[in-house]
Coordinates of C-alpha atoms in Angstrom, one line a residue:
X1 CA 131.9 80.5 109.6
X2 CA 128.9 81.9 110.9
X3 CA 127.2 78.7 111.9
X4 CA 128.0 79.1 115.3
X5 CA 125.5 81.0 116.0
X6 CA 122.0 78.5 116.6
X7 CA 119.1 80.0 114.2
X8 CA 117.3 82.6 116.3
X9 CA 113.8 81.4 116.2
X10 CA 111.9 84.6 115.1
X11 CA 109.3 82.8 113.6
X12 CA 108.1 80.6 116.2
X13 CA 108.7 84.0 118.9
X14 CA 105.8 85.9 116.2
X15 CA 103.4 82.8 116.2
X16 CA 103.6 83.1 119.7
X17 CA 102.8 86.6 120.3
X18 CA 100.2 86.4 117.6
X19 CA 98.5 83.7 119.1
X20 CA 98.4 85.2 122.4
X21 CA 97.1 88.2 120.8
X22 CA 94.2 86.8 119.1
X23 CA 93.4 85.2 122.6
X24 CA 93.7 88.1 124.2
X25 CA 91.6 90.4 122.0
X26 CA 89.4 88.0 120.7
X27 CA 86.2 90.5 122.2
X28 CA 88.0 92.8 120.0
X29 CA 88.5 91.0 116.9
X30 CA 85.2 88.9 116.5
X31 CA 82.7 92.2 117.0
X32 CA 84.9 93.4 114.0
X33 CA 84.8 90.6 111.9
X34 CA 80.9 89.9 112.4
X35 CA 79.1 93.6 113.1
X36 CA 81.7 95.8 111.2
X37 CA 81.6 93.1 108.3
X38 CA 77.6 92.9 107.9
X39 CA 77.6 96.7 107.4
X40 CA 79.8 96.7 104.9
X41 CA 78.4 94.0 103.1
X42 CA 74.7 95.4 103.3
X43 CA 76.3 99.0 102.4
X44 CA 77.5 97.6 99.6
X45 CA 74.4 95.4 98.9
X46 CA 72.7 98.6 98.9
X47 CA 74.6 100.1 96.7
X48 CA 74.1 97.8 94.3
X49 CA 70.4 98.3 94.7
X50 CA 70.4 101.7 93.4
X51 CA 69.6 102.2 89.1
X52 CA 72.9 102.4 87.8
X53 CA 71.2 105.2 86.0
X54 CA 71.4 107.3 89.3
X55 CA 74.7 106.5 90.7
X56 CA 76.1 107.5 86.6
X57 CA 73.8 111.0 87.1
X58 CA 74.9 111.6 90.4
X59 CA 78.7 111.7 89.8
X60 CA 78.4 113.2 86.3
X61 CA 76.4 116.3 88.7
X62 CA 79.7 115.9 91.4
X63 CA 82.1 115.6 88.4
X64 CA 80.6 118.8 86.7
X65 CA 80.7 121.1 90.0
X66 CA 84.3 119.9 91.2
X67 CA 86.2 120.0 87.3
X68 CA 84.7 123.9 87.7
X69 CA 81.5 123.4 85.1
X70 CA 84.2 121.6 83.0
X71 CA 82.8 118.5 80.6
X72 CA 86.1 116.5 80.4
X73 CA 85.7 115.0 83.3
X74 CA 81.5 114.4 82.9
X75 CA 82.1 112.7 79.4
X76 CA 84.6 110.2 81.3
X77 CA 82.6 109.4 83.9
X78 CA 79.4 108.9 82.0
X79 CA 81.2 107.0 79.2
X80 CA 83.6 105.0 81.9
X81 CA 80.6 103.9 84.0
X82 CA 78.1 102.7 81.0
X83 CA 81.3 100.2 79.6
X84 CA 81.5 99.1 82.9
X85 CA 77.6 98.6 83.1
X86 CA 77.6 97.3 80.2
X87 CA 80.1 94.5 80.4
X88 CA 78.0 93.2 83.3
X89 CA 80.5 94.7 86.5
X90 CA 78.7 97.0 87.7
X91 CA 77.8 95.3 91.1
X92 CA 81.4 94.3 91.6
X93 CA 82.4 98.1 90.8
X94 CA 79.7 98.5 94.1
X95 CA 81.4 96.0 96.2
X96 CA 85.0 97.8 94.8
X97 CA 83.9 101.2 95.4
X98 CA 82.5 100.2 99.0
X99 CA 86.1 98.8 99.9
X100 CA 87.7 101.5 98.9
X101 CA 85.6 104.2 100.7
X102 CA 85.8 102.2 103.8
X103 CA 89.2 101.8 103.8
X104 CA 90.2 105.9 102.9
X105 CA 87.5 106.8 105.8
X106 CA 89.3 104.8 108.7
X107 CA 93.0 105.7 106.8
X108 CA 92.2 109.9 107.1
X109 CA 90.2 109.0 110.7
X110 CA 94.0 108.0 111.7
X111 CA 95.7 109.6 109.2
X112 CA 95.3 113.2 110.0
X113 CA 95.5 113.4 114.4
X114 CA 98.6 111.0 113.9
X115 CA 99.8 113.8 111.4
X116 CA 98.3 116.6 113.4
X117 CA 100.2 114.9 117.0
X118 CA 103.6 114.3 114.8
X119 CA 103.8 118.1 114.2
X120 CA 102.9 119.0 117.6
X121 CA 105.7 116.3 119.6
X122 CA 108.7 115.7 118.3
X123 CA 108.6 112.9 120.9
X124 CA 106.0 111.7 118.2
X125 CA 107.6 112.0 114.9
X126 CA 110.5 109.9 116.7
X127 CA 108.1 107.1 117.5
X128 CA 106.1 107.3 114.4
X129 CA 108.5 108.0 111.8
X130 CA 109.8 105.0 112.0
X131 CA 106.7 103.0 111.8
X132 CA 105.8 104.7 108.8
X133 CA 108.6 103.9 107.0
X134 CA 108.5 100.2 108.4
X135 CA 104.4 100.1 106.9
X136 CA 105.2 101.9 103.3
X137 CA 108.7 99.5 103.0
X138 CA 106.7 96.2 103.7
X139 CA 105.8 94.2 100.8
X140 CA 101.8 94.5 100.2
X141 CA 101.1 91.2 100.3
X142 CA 102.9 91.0 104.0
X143 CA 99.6 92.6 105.3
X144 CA 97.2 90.2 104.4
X145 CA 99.1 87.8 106.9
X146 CA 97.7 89.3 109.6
X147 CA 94.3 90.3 108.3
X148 CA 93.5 86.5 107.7
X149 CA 94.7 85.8 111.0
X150 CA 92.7 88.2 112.9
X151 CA 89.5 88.3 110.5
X152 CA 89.5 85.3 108.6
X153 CA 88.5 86.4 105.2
X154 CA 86.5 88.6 103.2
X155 CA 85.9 92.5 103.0
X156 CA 86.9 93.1 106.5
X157 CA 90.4 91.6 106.2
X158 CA 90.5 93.5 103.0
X159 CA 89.4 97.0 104.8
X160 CA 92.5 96.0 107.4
X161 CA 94.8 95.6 104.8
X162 CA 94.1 98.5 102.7
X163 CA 94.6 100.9 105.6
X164 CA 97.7 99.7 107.2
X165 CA 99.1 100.2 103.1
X166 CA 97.2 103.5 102.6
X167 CA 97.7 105.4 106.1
X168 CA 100.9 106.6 105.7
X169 CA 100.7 108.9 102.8
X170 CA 98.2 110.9 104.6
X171 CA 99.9 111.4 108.3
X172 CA 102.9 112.7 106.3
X173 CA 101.2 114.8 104.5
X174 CA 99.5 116.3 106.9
X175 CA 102.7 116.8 109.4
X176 CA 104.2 118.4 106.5
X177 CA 101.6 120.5 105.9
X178 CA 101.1 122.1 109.7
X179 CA 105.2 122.2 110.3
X180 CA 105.4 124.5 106.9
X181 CA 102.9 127.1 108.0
X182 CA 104.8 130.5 108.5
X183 CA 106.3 131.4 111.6
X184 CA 104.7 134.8 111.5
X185 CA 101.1 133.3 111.3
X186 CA 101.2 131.4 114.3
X187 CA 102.7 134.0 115.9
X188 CA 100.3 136.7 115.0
X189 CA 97.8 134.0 116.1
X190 CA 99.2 133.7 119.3
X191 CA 99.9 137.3 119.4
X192 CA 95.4 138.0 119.6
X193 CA 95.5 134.9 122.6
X194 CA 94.2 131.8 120.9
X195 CA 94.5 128.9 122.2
X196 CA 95.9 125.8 120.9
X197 CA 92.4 124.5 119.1
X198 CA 91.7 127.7 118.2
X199 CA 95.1 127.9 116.5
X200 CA 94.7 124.7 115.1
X201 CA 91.9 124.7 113.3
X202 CA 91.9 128.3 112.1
X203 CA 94.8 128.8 111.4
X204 CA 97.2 125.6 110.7
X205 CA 94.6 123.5 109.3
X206 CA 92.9 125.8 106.5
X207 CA 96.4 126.7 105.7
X208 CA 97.8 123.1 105.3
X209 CA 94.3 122.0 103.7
X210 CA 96.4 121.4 100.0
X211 CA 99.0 119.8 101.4
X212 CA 96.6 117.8 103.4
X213 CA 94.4 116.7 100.5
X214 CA 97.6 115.6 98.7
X215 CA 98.0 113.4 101.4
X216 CA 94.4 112.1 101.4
X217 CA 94.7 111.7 97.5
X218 CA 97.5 109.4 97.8
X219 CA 95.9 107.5 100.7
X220 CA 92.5 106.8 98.2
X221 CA 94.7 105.8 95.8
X222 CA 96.8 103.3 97.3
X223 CA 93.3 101.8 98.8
X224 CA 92.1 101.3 95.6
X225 CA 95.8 99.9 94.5
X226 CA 95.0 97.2 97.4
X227 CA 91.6 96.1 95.8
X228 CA 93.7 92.9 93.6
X229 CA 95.7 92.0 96.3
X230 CA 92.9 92.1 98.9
X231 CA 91.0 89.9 96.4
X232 CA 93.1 87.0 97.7
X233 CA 92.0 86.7 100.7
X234 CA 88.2 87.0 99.7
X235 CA 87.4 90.8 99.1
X236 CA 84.9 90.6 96.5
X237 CA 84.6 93.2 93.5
X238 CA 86.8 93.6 90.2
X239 CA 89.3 92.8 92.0
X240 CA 88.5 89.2 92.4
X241 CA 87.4 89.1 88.3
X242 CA 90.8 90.1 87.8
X243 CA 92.3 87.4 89.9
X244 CA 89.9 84.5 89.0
X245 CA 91.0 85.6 85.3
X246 CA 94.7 85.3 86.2
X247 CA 94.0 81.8 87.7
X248 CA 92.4 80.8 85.0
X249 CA 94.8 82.6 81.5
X250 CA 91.3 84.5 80.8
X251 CA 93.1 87.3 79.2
X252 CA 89.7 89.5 77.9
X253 CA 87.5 89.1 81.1
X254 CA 90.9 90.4 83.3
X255 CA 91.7 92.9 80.8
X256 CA 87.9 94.2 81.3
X257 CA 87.8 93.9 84.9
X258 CA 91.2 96.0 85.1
X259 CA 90.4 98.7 83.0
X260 CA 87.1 98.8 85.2
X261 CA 89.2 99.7 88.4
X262 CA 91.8 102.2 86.2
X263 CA 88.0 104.0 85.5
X264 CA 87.3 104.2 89.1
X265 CA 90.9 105.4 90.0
X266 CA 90.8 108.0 87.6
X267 CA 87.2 109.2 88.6
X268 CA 88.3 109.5 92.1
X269 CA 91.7 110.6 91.4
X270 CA 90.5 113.5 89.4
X271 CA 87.6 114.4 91.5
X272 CA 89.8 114.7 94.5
X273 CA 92.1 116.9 92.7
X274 CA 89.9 119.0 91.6
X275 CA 88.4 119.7 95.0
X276 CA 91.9 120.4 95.9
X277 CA 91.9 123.1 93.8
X278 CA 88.8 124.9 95.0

């Protein structure tokens, strides 16, 4: 009954456009690929570098400080990062880690003026709202689509996809945070004559800071939640040991590699917090 219609060809209308865009910013997309890609690899090549030893003692020092001279958190992170050490990861737990901060830099680099213009413009949270909800609704595996198509594969495709799945979190957060500081605040502030960036970052800012780190929580987390997926289109790290386990029904060396990357999450999740908290 509905066959009247002819078949809208949507499809062929986004190869198009895609096409034409990778044409268009190819000066754009290639600098990317190549320069952006070789510092990430040698950062992570350098991180690799370091003792293991030094990169354990270093977060147990950040882990002690942050938990409040707490050694919950220190025992974890010492114990967590020897087993991964010790079953032979701990360069792919480099590699991981190096995604992963990558990806969270660029997410709050966007993340937090996008929040910070959304609570400012309502013209803004108009336009925006509705792409947010289009990036956190599409299926993960949508996004590495376009990160093949615009930087072939690897750690750069990996980085794209992690922050179009991770940047949301963060601009909400922070709009939320700035739109529920009190009335009489920013009155008072504008009451002694600041000006807008005065306002901003005295005022709004320090006030929404928990809020904001929520926000930047959730973004790190959902990066690292990427690091499988982005293992599919050539991201190295556990990820990948995870999938080339799946491919192959290696059940202990995925198991391994998995409970490698719930370690890191919970190292960063908890340091995160705690620096919320302070």
């Amino acid at each position: 009954m509905l066959d009247f219609i002819p078949e809208i060809p949507v499809a062929q209308w986004i190869n198009t456009a895609v096409d034409r865009m990778k044409d268009a910013f190819e000066f754009i997309f290639d600098p990317i690929k190549q320069d952006f890609g070789q510092f990430v690899e040698t950062t992570a090549e350098w991180l690799s570098q370091i003792p293991a030893l030094i990169i354990i003692i270093i977060v147990a020092l950040i882990a002690f400080f942050v938990s409040g001279k707490k050694f919950g958190l220190v025992a974890f992170s010492i114990i967590g990062l020897w087993f991964v050490y010790n079953q032979g990861l701990w360069e792919e737990l480099m590699y991981t880690f190096t995604l992963v901060l990558f990806a969270s830099l660029i997410s709050i680099i966007i993340g937090i003026p996008a929040g910070i213009w959304m609570s400012k413009s309502k013209w803004a949270q108009t336009i925006i709202t509705p792409i947010l909800d289009f990036m956190q609704t599409m299926p993960a595996f949508v996004y590495l689509i376009p990160a093949v198509v615009f930087f072939g594969i690897g750690m750069v495709p990996g980085i794209f996809a992690s922050v179009v799945f991770a940047t949301p979190p963060v601009v909400r957060f922070t709009n939320l945070g700035i739109r529920q500081v009190s009335n009489e605040l920013v009155e008072a502030a504008d009451a002694f004559g600041t000006t807008g960036l005065q306002k901003l970052f005295k005022v709004e800012l320090p006030m929404a800071r928990k809020t904001i780190m929520a926000g930047v929580n959730q973004t790190v987390m959902l990066a690292l939640s990427m690091v499988v997926i982005a293992s599919m289109i050539g991201a190295p790290g556990l990820g990948d040991k995870v999938l080339t386990a799946l491919q192959r029904s290696q059940e202990g060396p995925g198991f391994v590699a998995g409970f490698g990357i719930v370690i890191l999450a919970i190292i960063i999740d908890r340091v995160s917090q705690n620096l919320n908290k302070g």
